[in-house]
PDB file of C-alpha atoms in Angstrom:
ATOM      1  CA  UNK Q   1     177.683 134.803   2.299  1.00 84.00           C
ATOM      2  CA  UNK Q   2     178.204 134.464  -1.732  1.00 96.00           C
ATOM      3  CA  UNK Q   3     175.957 131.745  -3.571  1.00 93.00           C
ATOM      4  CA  UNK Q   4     179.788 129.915  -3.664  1.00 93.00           C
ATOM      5  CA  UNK Q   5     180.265 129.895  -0.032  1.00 92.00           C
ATOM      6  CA  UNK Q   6     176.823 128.538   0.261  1.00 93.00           C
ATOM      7  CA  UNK Q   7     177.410 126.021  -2.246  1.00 91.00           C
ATOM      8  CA  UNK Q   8     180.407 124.798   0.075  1.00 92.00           C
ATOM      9  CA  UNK Q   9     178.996 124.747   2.773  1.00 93.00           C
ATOM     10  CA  UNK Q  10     176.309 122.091   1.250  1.00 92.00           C
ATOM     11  CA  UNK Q  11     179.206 120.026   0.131  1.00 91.00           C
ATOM     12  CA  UNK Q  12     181.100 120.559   3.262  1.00 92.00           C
ATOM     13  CA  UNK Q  13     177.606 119.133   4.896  1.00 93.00           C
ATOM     14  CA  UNK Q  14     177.515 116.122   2.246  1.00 86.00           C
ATOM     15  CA  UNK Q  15     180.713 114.952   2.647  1.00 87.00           C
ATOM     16  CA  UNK Q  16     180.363 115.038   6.762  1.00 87.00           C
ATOM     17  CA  UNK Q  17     177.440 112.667   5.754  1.00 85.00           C
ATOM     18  CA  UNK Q  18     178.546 110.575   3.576  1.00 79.00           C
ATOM     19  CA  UNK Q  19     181.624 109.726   5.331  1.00 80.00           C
ATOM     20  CA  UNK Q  20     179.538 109.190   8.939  1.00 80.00           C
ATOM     21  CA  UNK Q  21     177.630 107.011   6.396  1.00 75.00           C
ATOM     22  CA  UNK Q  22     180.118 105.346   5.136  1.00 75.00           C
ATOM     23  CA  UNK Q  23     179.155 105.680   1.846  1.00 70.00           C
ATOM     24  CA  UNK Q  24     181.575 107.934   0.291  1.00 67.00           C
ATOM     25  CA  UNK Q  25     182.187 106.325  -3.495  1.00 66.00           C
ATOM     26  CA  UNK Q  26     184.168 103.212  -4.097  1.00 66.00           C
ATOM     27  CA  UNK Q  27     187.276 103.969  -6.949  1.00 65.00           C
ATOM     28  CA  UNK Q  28     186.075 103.723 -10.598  1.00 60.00           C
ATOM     29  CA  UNK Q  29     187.662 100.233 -11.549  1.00 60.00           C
ATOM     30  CA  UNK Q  30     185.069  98.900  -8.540  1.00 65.00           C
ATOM     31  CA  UNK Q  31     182.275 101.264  -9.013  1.00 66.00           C
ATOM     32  CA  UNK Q  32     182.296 100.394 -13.236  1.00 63.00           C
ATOM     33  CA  UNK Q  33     180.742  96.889 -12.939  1.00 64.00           C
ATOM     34  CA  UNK Q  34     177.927  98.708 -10.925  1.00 77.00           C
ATOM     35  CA  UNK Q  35     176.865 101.215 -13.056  1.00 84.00           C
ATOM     36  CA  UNK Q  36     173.428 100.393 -15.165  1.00 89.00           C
ATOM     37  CA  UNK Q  37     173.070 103.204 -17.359  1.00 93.00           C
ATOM     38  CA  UNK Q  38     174.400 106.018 -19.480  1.00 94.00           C
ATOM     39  CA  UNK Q  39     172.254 108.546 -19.487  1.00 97.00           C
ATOM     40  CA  UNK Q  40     171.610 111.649 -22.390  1.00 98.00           C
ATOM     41  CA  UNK Q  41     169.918 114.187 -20.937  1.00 98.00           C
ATOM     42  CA  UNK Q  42     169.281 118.297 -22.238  1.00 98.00           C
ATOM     43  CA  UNK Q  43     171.351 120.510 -19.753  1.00 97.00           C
ATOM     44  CA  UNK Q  44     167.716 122.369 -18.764  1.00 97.00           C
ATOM     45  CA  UNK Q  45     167.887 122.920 -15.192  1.00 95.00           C
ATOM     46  CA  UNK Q  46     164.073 121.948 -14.803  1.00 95.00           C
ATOM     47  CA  UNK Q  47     164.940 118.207 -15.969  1.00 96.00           C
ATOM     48  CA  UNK Q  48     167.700 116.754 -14.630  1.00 96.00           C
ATOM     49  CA  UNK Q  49     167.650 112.778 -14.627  1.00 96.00           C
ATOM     50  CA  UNK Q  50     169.116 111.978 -11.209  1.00 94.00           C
ATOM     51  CA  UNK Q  51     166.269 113.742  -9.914  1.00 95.00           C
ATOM     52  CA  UNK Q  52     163.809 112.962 -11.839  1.00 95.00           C
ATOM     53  CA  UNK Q  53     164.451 108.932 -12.367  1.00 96.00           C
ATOM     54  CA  UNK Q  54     165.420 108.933  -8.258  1.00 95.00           C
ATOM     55  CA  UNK Q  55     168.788 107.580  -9.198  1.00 92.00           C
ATOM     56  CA  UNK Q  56     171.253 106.441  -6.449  1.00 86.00           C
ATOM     57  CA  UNK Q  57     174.691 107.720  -6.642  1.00 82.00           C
ATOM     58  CA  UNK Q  58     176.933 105.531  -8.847  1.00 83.00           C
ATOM     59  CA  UNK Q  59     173.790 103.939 -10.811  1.00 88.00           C
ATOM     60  CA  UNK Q  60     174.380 105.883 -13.951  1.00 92.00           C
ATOM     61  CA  UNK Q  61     176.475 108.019 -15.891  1.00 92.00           C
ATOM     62  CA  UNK Q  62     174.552 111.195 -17.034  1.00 96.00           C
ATOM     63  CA  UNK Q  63     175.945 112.990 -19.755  1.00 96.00           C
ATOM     64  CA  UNK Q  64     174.085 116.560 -20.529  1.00 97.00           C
ATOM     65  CA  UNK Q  65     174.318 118.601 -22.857  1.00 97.00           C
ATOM     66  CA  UNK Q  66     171.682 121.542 -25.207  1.00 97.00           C
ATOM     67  CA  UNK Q  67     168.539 119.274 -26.372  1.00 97.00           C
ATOM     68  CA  UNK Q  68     170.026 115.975 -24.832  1.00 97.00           C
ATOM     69  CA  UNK Q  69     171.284 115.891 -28.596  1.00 98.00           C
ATOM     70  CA  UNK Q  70     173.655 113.031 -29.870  1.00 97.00           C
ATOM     71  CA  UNK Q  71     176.285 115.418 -31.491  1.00 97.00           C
ATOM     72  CA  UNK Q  72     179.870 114.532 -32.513  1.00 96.00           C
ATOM     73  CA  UNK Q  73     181.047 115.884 -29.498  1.00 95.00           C
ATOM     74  CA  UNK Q  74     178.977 113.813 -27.223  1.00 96.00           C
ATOM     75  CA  UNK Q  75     180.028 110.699 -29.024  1.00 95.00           C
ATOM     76  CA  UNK Q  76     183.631 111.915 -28.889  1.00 94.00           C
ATOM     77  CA  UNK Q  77     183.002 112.378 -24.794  1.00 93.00           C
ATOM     78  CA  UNK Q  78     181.784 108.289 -25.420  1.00 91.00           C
ATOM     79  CA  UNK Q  79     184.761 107.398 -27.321  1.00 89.00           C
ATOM     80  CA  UNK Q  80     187.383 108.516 -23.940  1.00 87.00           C
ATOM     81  CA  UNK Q  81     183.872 106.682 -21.214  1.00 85.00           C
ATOM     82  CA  UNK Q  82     185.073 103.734 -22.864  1.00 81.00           C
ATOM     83  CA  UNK Q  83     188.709 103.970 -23.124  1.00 81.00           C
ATOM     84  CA  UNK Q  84     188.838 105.073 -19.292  1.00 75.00           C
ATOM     85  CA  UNK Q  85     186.808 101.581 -18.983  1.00 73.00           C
ATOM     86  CA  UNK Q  86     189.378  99.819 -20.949  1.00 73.00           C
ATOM     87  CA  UNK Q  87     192.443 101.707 -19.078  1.00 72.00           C
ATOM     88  CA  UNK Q  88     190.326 100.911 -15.633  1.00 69.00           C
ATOM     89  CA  UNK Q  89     189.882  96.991 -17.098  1.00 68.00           C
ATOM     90  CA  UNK Q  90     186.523  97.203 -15.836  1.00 69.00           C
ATOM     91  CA  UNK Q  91     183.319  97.400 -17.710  1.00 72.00           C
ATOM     92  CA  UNK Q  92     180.099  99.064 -16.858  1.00 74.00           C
ATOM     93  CA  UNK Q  93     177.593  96.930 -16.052  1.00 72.00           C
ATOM     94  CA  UNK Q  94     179.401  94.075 -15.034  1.00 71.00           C
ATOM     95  CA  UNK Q  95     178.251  90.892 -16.585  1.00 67.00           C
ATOM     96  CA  UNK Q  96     174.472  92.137 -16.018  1.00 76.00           C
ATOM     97  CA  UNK Q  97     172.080  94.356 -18.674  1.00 87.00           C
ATOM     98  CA  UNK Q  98     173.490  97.999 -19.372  1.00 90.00           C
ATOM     99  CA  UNK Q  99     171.254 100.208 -20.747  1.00 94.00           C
ATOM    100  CA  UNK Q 100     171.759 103.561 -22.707  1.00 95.00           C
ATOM    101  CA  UNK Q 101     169.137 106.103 -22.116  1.00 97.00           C
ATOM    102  CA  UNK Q 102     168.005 108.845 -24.803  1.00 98.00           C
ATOM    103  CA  UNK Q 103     165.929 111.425 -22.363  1.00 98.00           C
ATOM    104  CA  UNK Q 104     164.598 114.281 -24.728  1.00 98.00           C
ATOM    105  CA  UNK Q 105     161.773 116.535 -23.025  1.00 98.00           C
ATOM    106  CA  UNK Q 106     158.977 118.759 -23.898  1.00 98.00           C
ATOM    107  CA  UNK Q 107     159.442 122.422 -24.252  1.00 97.00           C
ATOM    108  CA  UNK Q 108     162.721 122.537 -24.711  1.00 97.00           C
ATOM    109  CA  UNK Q 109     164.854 125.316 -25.446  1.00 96.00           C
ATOM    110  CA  UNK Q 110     166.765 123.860 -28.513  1.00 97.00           C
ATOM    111  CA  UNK Q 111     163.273 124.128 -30.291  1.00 96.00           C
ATOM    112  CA  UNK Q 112     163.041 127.541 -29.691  1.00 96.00           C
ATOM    113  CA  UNK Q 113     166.066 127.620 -32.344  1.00 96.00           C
ATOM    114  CA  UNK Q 114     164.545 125.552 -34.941  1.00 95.00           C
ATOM    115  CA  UNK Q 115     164.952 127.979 -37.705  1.00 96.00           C
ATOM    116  CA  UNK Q 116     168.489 129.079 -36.670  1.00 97.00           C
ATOM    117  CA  UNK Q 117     169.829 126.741 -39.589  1.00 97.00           C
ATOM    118  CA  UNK Q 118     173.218 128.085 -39.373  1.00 97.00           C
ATOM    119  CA  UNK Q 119     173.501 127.885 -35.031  1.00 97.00           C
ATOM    120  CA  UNK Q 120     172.173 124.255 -35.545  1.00 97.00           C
ATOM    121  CA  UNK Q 121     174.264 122.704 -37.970  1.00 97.00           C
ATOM    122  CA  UNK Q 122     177.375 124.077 -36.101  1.00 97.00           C
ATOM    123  CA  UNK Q 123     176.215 122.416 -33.130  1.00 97.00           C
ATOM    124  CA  UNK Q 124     175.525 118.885 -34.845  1.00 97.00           C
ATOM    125  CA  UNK Q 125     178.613 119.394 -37.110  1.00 96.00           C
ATOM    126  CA  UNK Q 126     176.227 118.932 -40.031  1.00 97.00           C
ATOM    127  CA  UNK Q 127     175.057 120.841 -43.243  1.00 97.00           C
ATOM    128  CA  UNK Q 128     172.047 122.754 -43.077  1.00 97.00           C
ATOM    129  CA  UNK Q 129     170.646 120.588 -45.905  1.00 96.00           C
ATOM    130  CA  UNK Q 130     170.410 117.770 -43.673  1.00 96.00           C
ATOM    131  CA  UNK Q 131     169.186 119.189 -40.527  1.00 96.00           C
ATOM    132  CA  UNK Q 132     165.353 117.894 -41.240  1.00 96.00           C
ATOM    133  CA  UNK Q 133     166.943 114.678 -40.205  1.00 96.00           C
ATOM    134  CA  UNK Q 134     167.710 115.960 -36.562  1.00 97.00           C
ATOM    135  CA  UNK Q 135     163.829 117.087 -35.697  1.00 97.00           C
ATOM    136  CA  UNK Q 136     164.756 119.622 -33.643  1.00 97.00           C
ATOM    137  CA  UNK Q 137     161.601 121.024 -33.424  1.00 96.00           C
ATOM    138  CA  UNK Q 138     159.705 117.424 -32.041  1.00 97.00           C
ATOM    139  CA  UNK Q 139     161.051 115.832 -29.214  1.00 97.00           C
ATOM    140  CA  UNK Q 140     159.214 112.163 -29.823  1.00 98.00           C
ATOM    141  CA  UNK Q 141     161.241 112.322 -33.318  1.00 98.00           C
ATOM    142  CA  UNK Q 142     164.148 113.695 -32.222  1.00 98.00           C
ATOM    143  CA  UNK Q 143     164.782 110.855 -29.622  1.00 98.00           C
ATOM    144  CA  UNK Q 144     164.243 108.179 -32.500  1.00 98.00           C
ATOM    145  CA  UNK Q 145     166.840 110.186 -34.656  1.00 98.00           C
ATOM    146  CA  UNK Q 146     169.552 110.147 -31.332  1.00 98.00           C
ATOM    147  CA  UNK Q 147     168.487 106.438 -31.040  1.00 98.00           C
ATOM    148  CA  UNK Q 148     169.324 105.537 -34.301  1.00 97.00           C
ATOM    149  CA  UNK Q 149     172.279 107.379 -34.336  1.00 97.00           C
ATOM    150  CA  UNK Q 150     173.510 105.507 -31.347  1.00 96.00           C
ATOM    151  CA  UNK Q 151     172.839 102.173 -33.139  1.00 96.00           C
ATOM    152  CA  UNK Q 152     174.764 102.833 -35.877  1.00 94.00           C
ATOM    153  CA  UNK Q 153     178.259 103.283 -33.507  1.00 93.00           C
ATOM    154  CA  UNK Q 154     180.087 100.050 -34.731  1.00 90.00           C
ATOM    155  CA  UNK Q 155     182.215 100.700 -30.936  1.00 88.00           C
ATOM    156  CA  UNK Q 156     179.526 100.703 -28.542  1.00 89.00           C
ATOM    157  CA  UNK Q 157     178.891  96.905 -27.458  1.00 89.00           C
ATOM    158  CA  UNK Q 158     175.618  95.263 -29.561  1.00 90.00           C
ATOM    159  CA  UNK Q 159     174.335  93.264 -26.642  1.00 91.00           C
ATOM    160  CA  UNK Q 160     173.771  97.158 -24.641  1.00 91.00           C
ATOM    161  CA  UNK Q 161     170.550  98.084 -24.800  1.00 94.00           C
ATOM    162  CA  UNK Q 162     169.321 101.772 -25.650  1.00 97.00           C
ATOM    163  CA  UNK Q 163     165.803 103.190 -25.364  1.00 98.00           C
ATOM    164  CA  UNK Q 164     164.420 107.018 -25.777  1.00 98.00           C
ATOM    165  CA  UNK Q 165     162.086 108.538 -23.655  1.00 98.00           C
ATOM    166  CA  UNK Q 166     160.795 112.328 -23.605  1.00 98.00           C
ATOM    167  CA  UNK Q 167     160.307 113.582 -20.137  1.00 98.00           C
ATOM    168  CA  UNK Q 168     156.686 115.885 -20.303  1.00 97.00           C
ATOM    169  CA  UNK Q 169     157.650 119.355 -18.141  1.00 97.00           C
ATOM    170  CA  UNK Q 170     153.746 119.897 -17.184  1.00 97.00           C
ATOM    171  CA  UNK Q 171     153.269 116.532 -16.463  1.00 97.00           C
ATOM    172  CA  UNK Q 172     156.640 115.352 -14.700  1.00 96.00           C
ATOM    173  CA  UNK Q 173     156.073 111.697 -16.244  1.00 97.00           C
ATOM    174  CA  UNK Q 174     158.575 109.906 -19.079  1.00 98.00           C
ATOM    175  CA  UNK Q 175     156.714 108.479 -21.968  1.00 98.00           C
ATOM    176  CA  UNK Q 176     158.794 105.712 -23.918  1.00 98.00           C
ATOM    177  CA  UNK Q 177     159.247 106.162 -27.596  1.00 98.00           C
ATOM    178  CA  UNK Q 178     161.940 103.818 -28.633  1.00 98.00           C
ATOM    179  CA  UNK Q 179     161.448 100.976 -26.418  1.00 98.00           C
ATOM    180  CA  UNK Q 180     164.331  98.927 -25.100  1.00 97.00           C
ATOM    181  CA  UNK Q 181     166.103  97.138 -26.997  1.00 96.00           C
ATOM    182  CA  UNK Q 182     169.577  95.766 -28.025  1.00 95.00           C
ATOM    183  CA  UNK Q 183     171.937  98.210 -30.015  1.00 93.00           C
ATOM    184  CA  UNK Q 184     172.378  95.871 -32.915  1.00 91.00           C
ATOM    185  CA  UNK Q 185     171.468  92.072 -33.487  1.00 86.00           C
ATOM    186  CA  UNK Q 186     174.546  90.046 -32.073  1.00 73.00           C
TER     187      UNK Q 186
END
């Protein structure tokens, strides 16, 4: 048996349980007002944020990508989240807190490219003169840089909060750097 057929043969298994469940997921216009979080996480296979935060399916949205980075094409991916929202006429978190989560971690790969000026600016869509600003190299600074960056999005609602945490590999725990708080002063 391929690694494929294996593969659907777990989701084959799943989807007998969920539905014997009952607990196969609601459509997005009435799952929306139930989700808590967005999630930024670093596409390392060793830290994946449903796992590690125990989340339930349909509690957050986890978007992953190299370094859990805020790049232009992560806040483009934000930009057509909240149209679908709009175009669903639901919004996430109901009338309750929603909470953007910045989850950087240690040994990362994306350090391991620190002096690849070129490679890096490409990815953040930035000149190499100002890649000092993007701390690739320290996680705890990094997440304050993503955090900030997130703040300063005049589209994402200003009573959301957002917070950054860095997720220790040796250690399995989340330490809080940026604590929660709201995007922007209403």
């Amino acid at each position: 048996m391929s690694y494929i057929d294996t593969l659907l043969a777990r989701n084959e298994a799943f989807a007998h349980e969920q539905a014997a469940a009952n607990t196969l997921m609601p459509s997005l216009p009435e799952q929306l007002p139930h989700v808590k979080a967005l999630i930024v996480g670093c596409a390392d296979m060793r830290v994946d944020p449903a796992q590690l935060l125990q989340l339930q399916p349909g509690e957050a949205v986890v978007m992953r990508n190299i370094g859990g980075r805020v790049t232009p094409g992560l806040l483009q991916q934000l930009s057509l989240l909240g149209r679908i929202g709009d175009v669903s006429q639901a919004t996430p978190g109901g009338d309750g807190e929603f909470h953007i989560v910045v989850l950087h971690h240690t040994d990362c790969g994306i350090t391991r490219l620190a002096d690849d000026h070129d490679l890096l600016a490409g990815y953040f869509e930035i000149d190499t003169l100002n890649l000092a600003e993007k701390a690739v190299a320290d996680p705890d600074l990094a997440v304050a840089a993503d955090v900030a960056t997130l703040r300063a999005v005049p589209a994402l609602p200003a009573q959301w909060l957002i917070s950054g945490q860095v997720y220790d590999v040796a250690t399995g725990t989340v330490r809080v750097i940026v604590p929660a708080a709201p995007l922007r002063a209403c």
